[in-house]
Short mmCIF file of C-alpha atoms (C1' of nucleotides) in Angstrom, two decimals:
data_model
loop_
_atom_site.label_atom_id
_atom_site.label_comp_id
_atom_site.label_asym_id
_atom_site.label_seq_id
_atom_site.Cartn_x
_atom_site.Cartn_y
_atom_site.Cartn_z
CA UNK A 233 9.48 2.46 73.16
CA UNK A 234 6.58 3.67 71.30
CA UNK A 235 6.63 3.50 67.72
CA UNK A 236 5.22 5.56 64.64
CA UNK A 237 3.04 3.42 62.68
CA UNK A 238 2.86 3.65 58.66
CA UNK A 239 -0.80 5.25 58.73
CA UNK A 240 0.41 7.94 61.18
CA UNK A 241 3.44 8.87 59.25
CA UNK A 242 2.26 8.97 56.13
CA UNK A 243 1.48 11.60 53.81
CA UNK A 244 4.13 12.87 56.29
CA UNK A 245 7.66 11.57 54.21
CA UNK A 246 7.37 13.99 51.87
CA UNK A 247 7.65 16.86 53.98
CA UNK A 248 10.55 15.07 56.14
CA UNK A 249 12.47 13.84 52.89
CA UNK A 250 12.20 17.05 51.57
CA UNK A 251 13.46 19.18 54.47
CA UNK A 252 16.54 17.05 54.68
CA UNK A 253 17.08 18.14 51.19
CA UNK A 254 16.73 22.18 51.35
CA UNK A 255 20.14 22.93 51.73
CA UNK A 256 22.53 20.39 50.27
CA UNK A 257 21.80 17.55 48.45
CA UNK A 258 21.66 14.31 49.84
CA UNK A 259 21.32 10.40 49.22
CA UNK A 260 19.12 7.82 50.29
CA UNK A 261 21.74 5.96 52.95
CA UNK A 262 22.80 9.35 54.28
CA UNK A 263 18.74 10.53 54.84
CA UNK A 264 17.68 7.39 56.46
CA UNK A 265 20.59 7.90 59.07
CA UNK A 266 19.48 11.51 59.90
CA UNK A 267 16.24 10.67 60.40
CA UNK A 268 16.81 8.17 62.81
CA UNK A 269 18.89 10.86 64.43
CA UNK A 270 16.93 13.59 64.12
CA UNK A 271 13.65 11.57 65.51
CA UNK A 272 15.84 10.03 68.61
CA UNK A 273 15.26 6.49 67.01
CA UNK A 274 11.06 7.48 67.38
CA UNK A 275 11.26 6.77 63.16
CA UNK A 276 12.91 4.37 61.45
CA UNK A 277 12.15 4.73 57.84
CA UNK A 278 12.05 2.03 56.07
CA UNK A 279 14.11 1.24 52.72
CA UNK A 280 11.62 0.47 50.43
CA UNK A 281 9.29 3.47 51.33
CA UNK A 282 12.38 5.88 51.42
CA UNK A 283 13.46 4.52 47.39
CA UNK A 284 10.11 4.54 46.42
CA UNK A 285 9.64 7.35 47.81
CA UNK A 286 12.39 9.36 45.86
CA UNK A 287 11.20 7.76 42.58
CA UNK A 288 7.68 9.65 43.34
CA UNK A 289 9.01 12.81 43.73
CA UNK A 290 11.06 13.05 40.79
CA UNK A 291 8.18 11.99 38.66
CA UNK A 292 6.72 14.62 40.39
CA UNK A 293 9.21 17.33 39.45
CA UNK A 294 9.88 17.57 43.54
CA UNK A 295 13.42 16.46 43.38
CA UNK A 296 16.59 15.68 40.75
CA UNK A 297 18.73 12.73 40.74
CA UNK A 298 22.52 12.78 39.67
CA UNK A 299 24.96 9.79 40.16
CA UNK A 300 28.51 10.52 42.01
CA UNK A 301 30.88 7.50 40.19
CA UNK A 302 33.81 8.63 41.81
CA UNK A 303 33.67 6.79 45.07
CA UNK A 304 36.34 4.65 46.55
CA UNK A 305 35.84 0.85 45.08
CA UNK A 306 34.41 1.65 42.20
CA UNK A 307 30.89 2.50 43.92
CA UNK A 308 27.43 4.87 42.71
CA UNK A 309 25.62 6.51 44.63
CA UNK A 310 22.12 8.43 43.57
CA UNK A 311 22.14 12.10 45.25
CA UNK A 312 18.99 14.32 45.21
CA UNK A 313 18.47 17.86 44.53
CA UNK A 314 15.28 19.60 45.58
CA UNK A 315 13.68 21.70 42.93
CA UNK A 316 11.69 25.11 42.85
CA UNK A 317 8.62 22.57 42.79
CA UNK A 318 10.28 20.86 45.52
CA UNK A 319 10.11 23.94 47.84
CA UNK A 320 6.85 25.27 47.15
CA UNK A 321 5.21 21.25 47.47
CA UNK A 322 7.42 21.74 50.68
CA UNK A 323 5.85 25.04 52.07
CA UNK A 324 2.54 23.74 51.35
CA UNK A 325 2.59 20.34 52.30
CA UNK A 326 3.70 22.47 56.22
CA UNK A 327 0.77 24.63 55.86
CA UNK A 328 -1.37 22.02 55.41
CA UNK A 329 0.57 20.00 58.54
CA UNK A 330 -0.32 23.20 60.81
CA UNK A 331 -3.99 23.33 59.64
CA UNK A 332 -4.12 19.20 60.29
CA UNK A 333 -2.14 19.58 63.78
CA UNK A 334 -5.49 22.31 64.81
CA UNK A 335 -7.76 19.85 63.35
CA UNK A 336 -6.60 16.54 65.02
CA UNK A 337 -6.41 18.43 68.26
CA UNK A 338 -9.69 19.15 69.04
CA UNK A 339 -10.58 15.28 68.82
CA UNK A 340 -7.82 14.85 71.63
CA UNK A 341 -9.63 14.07 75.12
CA UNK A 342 -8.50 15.94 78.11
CA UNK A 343 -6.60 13.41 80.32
CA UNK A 344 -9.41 13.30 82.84
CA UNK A 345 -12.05 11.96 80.29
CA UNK A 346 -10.13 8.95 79.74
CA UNK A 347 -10.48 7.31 83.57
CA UNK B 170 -9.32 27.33 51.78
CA UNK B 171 -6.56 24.95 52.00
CA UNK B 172 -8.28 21.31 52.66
CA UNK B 173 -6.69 18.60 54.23
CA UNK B 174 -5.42 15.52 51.90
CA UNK B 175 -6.35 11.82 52.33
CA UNK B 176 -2.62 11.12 52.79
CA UNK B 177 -2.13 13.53 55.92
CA UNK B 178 -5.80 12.63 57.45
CA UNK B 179 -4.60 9.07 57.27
CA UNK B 180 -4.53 7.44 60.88
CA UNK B 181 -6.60 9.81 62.18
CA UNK B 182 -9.97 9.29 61.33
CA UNK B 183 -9.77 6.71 64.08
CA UNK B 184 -9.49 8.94 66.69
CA UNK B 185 -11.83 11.58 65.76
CA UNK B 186 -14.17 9.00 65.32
CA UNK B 187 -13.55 7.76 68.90
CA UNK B 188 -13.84 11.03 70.52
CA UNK B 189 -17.03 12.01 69.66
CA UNK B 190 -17.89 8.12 70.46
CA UNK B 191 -16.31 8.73 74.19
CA UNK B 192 -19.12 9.82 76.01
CA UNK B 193 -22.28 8.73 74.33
CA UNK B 194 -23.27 6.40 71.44
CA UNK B 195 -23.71 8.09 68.13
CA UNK B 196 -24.39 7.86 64.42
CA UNK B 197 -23.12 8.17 60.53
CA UNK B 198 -24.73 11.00 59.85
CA UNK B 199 -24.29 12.60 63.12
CA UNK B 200 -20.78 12.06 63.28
CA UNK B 201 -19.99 13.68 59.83
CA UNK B 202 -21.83 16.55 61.03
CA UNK B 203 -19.69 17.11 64.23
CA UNK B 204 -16.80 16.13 62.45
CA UNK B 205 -17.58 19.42 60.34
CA UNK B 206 -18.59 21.57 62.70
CA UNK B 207 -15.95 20.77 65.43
CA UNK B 208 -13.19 21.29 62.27
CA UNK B 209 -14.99 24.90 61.35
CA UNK B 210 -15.15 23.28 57.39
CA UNK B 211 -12.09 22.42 57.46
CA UNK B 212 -12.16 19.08 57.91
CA UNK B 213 -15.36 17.39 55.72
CA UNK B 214 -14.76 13.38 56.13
CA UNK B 215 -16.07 11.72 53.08
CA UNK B 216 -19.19 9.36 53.31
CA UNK B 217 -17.63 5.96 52.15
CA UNK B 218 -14.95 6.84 54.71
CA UNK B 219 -17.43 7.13 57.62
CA UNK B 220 -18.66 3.56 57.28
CA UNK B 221 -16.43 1.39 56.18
CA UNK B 222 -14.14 2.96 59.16
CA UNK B 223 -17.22 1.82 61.62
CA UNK B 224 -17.20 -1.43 59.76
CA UNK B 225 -13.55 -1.50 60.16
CA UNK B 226 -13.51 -0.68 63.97
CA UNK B 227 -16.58 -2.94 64.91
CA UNK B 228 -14.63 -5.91 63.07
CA UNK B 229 -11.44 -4.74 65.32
CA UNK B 230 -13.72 -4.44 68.47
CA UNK B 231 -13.47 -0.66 69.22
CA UNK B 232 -16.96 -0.37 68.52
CA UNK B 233 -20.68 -2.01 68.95
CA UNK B 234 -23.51 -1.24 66.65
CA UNK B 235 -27.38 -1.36 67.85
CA UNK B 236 -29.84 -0.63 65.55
CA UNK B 237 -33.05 2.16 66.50
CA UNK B 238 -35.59 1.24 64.54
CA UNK B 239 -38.23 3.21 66.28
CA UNK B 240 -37.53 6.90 64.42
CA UNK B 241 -40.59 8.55 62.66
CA UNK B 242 -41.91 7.30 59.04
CA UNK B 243 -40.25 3.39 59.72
CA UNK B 244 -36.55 4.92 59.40
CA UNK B 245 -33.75 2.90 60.46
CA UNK B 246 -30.39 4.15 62.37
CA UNK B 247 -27.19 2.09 63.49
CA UNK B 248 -25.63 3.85 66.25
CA UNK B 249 -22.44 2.86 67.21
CA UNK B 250 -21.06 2.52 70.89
CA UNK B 251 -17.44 2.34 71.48
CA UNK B 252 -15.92 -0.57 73.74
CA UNK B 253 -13.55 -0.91 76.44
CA UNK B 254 -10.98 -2.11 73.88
CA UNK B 255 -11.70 1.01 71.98
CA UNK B 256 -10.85 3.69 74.66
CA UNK B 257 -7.54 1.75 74.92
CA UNK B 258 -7.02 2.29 70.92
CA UNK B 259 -8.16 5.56 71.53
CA UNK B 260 -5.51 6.63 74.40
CA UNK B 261 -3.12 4.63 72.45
CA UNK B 262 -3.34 6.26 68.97
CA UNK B 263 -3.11 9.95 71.24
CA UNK B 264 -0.53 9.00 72.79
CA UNK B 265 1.01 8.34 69.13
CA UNK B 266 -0.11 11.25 67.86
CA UNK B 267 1.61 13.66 70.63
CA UNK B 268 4.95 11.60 69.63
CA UNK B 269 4.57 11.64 65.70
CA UNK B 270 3.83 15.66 66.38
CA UNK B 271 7.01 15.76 68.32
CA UNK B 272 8.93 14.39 65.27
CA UNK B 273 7.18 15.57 62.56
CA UNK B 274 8.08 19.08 64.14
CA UNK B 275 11.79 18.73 63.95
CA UNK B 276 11.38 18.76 59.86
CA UNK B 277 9.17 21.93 59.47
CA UNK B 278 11.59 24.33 58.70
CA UNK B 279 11.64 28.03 60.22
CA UNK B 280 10.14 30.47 57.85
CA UNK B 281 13.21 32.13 56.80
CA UNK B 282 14.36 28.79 55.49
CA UNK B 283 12.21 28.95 52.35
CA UNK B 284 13.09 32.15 50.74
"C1'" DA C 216 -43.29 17.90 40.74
"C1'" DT C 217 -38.81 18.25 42.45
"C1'" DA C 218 -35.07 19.53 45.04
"C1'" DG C 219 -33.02 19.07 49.48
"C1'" DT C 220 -32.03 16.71 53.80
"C1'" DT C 221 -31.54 12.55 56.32
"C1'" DA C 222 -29.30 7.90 56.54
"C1'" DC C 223 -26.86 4.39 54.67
"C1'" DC C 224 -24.40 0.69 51.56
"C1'" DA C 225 -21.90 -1.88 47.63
"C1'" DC C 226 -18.20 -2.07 44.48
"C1'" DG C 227 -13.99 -1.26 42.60
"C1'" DA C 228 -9.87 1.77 42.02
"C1'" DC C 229 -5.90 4.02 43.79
"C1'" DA C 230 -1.54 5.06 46.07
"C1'" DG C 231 1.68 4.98 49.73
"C1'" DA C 232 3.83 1.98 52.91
"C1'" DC C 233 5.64 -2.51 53.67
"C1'" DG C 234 7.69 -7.49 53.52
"C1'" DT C 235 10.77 -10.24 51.34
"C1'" DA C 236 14.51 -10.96 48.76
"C1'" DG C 237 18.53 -10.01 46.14
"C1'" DT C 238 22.96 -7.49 44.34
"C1'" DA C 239 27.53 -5.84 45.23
"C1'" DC C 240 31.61 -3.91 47.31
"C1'" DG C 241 34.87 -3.03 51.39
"C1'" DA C 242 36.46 -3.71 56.16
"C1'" DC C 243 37.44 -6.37 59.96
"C1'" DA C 244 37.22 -10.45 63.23
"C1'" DG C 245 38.06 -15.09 64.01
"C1'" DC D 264 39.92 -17.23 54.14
"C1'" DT D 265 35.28 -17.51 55.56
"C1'" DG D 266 31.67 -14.84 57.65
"C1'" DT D 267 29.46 -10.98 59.33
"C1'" DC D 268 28.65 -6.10 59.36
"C1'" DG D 269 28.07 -1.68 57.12
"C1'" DT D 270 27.23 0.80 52.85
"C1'" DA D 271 24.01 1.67 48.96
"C1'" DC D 272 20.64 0.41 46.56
"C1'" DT D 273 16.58 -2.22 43.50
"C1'" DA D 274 12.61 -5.39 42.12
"C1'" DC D 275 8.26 -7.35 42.94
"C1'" DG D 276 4.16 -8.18 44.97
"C1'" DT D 277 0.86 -7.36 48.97
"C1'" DC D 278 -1.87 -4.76 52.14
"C1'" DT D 279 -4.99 -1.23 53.79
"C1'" DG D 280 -7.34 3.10 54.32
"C1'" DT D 281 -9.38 6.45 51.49
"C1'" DC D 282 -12.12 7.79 47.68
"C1'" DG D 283 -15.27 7.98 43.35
"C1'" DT D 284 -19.34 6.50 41.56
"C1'" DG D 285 -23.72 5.22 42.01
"C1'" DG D 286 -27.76 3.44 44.28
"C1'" DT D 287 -31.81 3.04 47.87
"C1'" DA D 288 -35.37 5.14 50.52
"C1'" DA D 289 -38.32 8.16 53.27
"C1'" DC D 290 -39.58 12.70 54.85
"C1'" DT D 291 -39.86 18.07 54.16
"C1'" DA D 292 -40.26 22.47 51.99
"C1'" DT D 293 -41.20 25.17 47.68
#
DNA sequence: ATAGTTACCACGACAGACGTAGTACGACAG
DNA sequence: CTGTCGTACTACGTCTGTCGTGGTAACTAT
């Protein structure tokens, strides 16, 4: 199966990250599985860009963190809240993925071209 | 007008650069200038990025350079060819693009979402 | 004269993604 | 009762494509 590489995706986490968080917040364990759902195993983010990735954003003012320290066995876990900043870096991180999707598809070669 | 980011373009100057490599040598300058025109302004690759992604591609082998040193006044032009190995890259990176479109689609949310 | 277009290159900085490694707890198999 | 798997992170350093700045050089129009 055909994988995503890093230089395609990226720029790209934000916007996926994000939507995962619109309604309900949501942790970092929790997102990584729904991608991998959501995407039919086509992405598999990784750990270290996912965490990194939250601590950008809420330097940014995209998301909130809050800790839940009642779980079974003593156990954290960081959950994030999208903010008004969130949703508008959101909308127009899409807008920009519609004008890039016209863009990058008029330097896509009919099929025939390519024999 | 919205512009396209670095971070979203990312991965992608490869293939624009490819296409309008497919079916006849071309140049720098040239290049940038389709690259414009084809994208209606929307799309304005920076210099720097040009060339050291044709130094990067000739190093991978997607590309040749030749040098015309016949233009008026004793001017100099590298034109750039693209290889065998770089119509494969080419079809390859498509083919990734058509998937990553696929996914990245599932996390744009319907407009009524963001009110 | 000088600004604009053509045509390119060197150098270093930046930021997001990644590789590797480690912590820590619970559950369950052998 | 040892070991692996799943859960839930974090630290640290590396890599790579893009970009900012600045430079060279020749022709062309005002």
């Amino acid at each position: 199966m055909a994988e995503i590489s890093s230089d395609v995706i990226r720029g790209y986490n934000d916007i996926i990250i994000l939507y995962l968080l619109l309604n309900d917040p949501s942790y970092g364990y929790e997102i990584s599985k729904q991608i991998r759902q959501m995407s039919e195993d086509k992405y598999i983010i990784k750990e270290t860009t996912l965490y990194s990735a939250f601590t950008r954003m809420e330097k940014n003012g995209f998301i909130e963190s809050f800790i839940d320290e009642d779980l079974a066995g003593g156990k954290k876990r960081t959950y994030y809240r999208i903010t008004q900043a969130g949703k508008e870096h959101y909308r127009a991180k899409c807008e920009e993925w519609t004008l890039t999707k016209e863009v990058i598809e008029k330097f896509i070669a009919d099929e025939g071209r390519l024999v």
